[in-house]
Coordinates of C-alpha atoms in Angstrom, one line a residue:
R23 CA 74.2 126.7 122.5
K24 CA 72.5 127.8 119.3
V25 CA 73.9 130.5 117.0
S26 CA 71.8 132.3 114.6
A27 CA 73.2 134.0 111.6
E28 CA 71.7 136.1 108.8
Q29 CA 73.0 137.8 105.6
F30 CA 76.5 136.1 105.0
R31 CA 78.2 134.9 101.8
F32 CA 79.9 131.7 100.7
K33 CA 81.7 132.5 97.5
L34 CA 83.9 130.6 95.2
Y35 CA 85.5 133.1 92.7
N36 CA 86.5 131.7 89.4
E37 CA 88.7 134.6 87.6
R38 CA 88.3 133.1 84.2
L39 CA 84.6 133.7 84.5
A40 CA 84.9 137.2 85.9
G41 CA 82.3 139.7 84.3
R42 CA 80.1 137.0 82.7
T43 CA 76.5 136.9 82.8
P44 CA 75.0 134.4 85.6
E45 CA 74.0 131.0 84.3
S46 CA 70.4 129.9 84.6
A47 CA 71.8 127.1 86.9
I48 CA 74.5 127.0 89.5
D49 CA 78.2 126.8 88.6
Y50 CA 80.0 125.0 91.1
S51 CA 83.3 126.4 89.8
D52 CA 82.1 130.0 90.5
M53 CA 79.5 129.8 93.3
N54 CA 78.3 133.2 95.0
I55 CA 75.6 132.2 97.6
I56 CA 74.0 134.4 100.0
I57 CA 72.7 132.8 103.4
E58 CA 69.5 134.8 104.3
S59 CA 69.2 133.0 107.6
A60 CA 70.6 129.8 109.3
D61 CA 70.8 128.2 113.0
F62 CA 73.9 126.3 114.2
E63 CA 73.8 124.0 117.1
E64 CA 77.5 124.1 117.2
I65 CA 80.7 125.3 115.3
A66 CA 83.8 123.5 115.9
I67 CA 87.4 123.6 114.5
K68 CA 89.4 120.2 114.2
G69 CA 92.6 120.5 112.7
K70 CA 92.3 122.4 109.5
D71 CA 88.5 121.5 109.1
V72 CA 85.5 123.4 110.3
I73 CA 82.6 121.3 111.5
I74 CA 79.1 122.6 111.9
T75 CA 76.4 120.7 113.5
G76 CA 72.5 121.0 113.7
I77 CA 72.0 123.4 111.0
S78 CA 68.1 124.3 110.5
N79 CA 66.3 127.3 109.1
L80 CA 68.5 127.4 106.2
N81 CA 67.5 129.9 103.5
A82 CA 69.9 130.8 100.7
T83 CA 70.1 132.1 97.2
D84 CA 72.8 131.8 94.6
I85 CA 73.4 134.4 92.0
S86 CA 72.1 132.0 89.5
G87 CA 68.8 131.9 91.2
A88 CA 69.3 128.5 92.9
E89 CA 67.6 128.7 96.1
L90 CA 66.9 126.9 99.5
H91 CA 64.2 127.5 101.9
G92 CA 63.4 125.9 105.3
S93 CA 66.2 123.6 104.8
S94 CA 68.2 121.7 107.1
L95 CA 71.6 119.7 107.8
G96 CA 72.8 117.3 110.2
A97 CA 76.1 118.3 110.0
L98 CA 78.5 119.9 107.6
T99 CA 82.3 119.7 107.5
V100 CA 84.3 122.2 105.4
G101 CA 87.9 121.4 104.7
E102 CA 90.8 121.9 102.0
G103 CA 88.6 121.2 98.7
L104 CA 86.1 119.3 100.9
L105 CA 82.4 120.0 101.4
D106 CA 81.0 117.0 103.5
F107 CA 77.0 117.0 104.2
R108 CA 75.3 114.7 106.4
G109 CA 71.7 114.3 107.1
V110 CA 70.5 116.6 104.1
D111 CA 67.0 117.7 103.9
F112 CA 66.9 120.5 101.4
H113 CA 63.9 122.3 100.1
T114 CA 64.0 124.2 96.8
G115 CA 60.7 125.2 94.9
G116 CA 58.6 121.9 94.3
S117 CA 61.8 119.8 95.3
R118 CA 62.8 118.0 98.1
L119 CA 66.3 116.5 98.4
R120 CA 66.9 113.9 101.1
L121 CA 70.5 112.7 101.3
P122 CA 72.0 110.8 104.2
Y123 CA 75.2 112.2 102.8
L124 CA 76.7 114.2 100.1
I125 CA 80.5 114.6 99.8
I126 CA 82.0 116.9 97.2
S127 CA 85.9 116.6 97.3
A128 CA 88.8 117.5 95.2
P129 CA 92.6 118.1 96.2
T130 CA 92.4 121.9 96.5
W131 CA 89.7 124.5 95.9
E132 CA 91.4 125.6 92.8
D133 CA 90.3 122.1 91.3
Y134 CA 86.6 123.3 91.5
I135 CA 87.6 125.5 88.4
D136 CA 87.5 122.2 86.5
F137 CA 84.4 120.9 88.6
C138 CA 83.2 118.2 86.1
D139 CA 86.4 116.5 85.8
K140 CA 88.5 117.1 88.9
T141 CA 85.7 117.1 91.7
T142 CA 84.5 113.9 93.2
L143 CA 80.8 113.5 94.3
N144 CA 79.6 110.7 96.6
L145 CA 75.8 110.9 97.4
Q146 CA 72.9 108.7 98.5
L147 CA 69.4 109.9 97.7
Q148 CA 66.6 108.8 99.9
N149 CA 62.7 109.2 99.2
T150 CA 63.7 112.3 97.3
I151 CA 61.2 114.5 95.3
I152 CA 62.5 115.9 92.1
E153 CA 60.7 118.9 90.1
P154 CA 62.6 120.0 87.0
L155 CA 62.3 123.7 87.2
S156 CA 63.6 124.1 90.8
A157 CA 66.0 121.1 90.6
G158 CA 67.3 122.3 87.4
K159 CA 68.7 125.3 89.1
W160 CA 71.0 123.1 91.1
V161 CA 71.8 120.5 88.4
A162 CA 71.1 122.0 85.0
E163 CA 70.5 118.4 83.1
L164 CA 67.3 118.0 85.3
G165 CA 65.9 121.1 83.9
E166 CA 66.8 120.3 80.4
F167 CA 65.4 116.9 80.6
G168 CA 62.1 118.1 82.2
L169 CA 61.9 114.7 84.3
Q170 CA 59.5 115.1 87.3
G171 CA 60.7 112.2 89.7
E172 CA 59.1 110.9 93.0
S173 CA 60.5 108.5 95.6
V174 CA 63.9 108.6 94.1
N175 CA 66.3 106.3 95.8
G176 CA 69.9 105.3 94.9
I177 CA 73.7 106.3 95.1
F178 CA 75.8 108.4 92.7
E179 CA 79.7 108.0 92.7
G180 CA 82.4 109.7 90.7
T181 CA 82.9 112.8 88.8
V182 CA 80.3 114.6 86.6
N183 CA 82.1 113.3 83.6
D184 CA 82.9 109.9 85.0
F185 CA 80.5 108.3 87.1
A186 CA 78.6 105.2 88.3
A187 CA 74.8 105.4 89.5
D188 CA 72.3 103.1 91.0
I189 CA 68.9 104.7 90.7
V190 CA 65.3 103.6 91.5
A191 CA 62.4 106.1 90.9
Q192 CA 58.9 107.0 90.4
L193 CA 58.7 108.7 86.9
Y194 CA 55.3 109.8 85.8
D195 CA 53.6 106.8 87.8
S196 CA 56.2 104.5 86.2
E197 CA 59.0 102.7 88.3
V198 CA 62.2 103.2 86.7
T199 CA 65.6 101.2 87.8
L200 CA 68.8 102.7 86.1
I201 CA 72.0 101.0 86.8
G202 CA 75.4 101.8 85.0
E203 CA 78.2 103.9 84.2
V204 CA 78.5 107.3 82.1
Q205 CA 81.5 109.0 80.6
G206 CA 81.6 112.3 79.2
I207 CA 78.1 113.5 79.8
T208 CA 79.1 117.4 79.2
A209 CA 80.0 116.2 75.6
P210 CA 76.9 114.4 74.4
A211 CA 78.4 113.9 70.9
T212 CA 81.2 111.4 72.4
M213 CA 79.6 110.5 75.5
H214 CA 79.9 106.8 76.5
A215 CA 77.2 105.0 78.5
D216 CA 76.6 101.6 79.8
L217 CA 73.4 101.4 81.3
N218 CA 71.1 98.8 82.2
L219 CA 67.2 100.3 82.4
N220 CA 64.2 98.7 83.7
L221 CA 60.8 100.4 83.1
A222 CA 57.8 99.1 84.5
T223 CA 54.9 101.3 82.9
T224 CA 52.2 101.6 80.3
P225 CA 52.3 102.6 76.4
E226 CA 50.5 106.1 77.5
K227 CA 53.0 106.8 80.0
V228 CA 56.0 105.9 77.9
G229 CA 54.6 108.7 75.6
N230 CA 54.5 111.3 78.5
I231 CA 58.1 110.3 79.3
Y232 CA 59.3 110.8 75.8
R233 CA 57.5 114.2 75.3
S234 CA 59.1 115.4 78.7
V235 CA 62.6 114.3 77.8
L236 CA 62.6 115.1 73.9
H237 CA 60.0 118.2 74.0
E238 CA 58.5 116.6 70.9
E239 CA 55.6 114.0 70.0
V240 CA 56.2 110.4 69.9
P241 CA 57.1 109.2 66.2
Q242 CA 54.1 107.7 64.5
E243 CA 55.8 104.3 63.9
V244 CA 56.7 104.1 67.7
A245 CA 53.1 105.2 68.5
V246 CA 51.7 102.4 66.6
W247 CA 54.1 99.9 68.2
L248 CA 53.2 101.2 71.6
E249 CA 49.5 100.8 71.0
K250 CA 50.3 97.0 70.1
T251 CA 52.3 96.4 73.3

């Protein structure tokens, strides 16, 4: 039997951040999400886990401004330190995130306070559309880099600060394949990356990507080299 719910809250409180001004993107160690509406096919309790299946008409907003509208989930399991999403179809602004699975886990909820180092993410992207303004509310780096991605497919495994990824995407009409490992992404000065990048594109499109990521014009010497390529 379907259950409909309106105006309830999911909150993960971090006392170290009490009284702070909300960030421009969601802080996964200090979430405050209002669920405006959601329909559930079934809610069950299995041991210490709560399992919700057939979630549709999901509309929600975090205090940061991150939002979902008209979204759905095949199933959600909530356990100690565990958020296990299956069959994700999230709509947020111009972005559409399709994930067969998204598993966020830590030994305890308290470990979410050190989200970037103690919380593990495992996810698969499938024909996803990323628009930087809206997606950047959920993953700040996407907004900062300003990348517009279509037909994004791949996997991500690890913590934010120590992960492996295998991604294929259409980026400004260019096909990009990225395989590798990254450590310390939240500290760019000491970050280490071992990446294999394959870019099928044209010189003009390389310039568009450069301007989008670095927010500046292509250096003259690079522009000359691109013209000869």
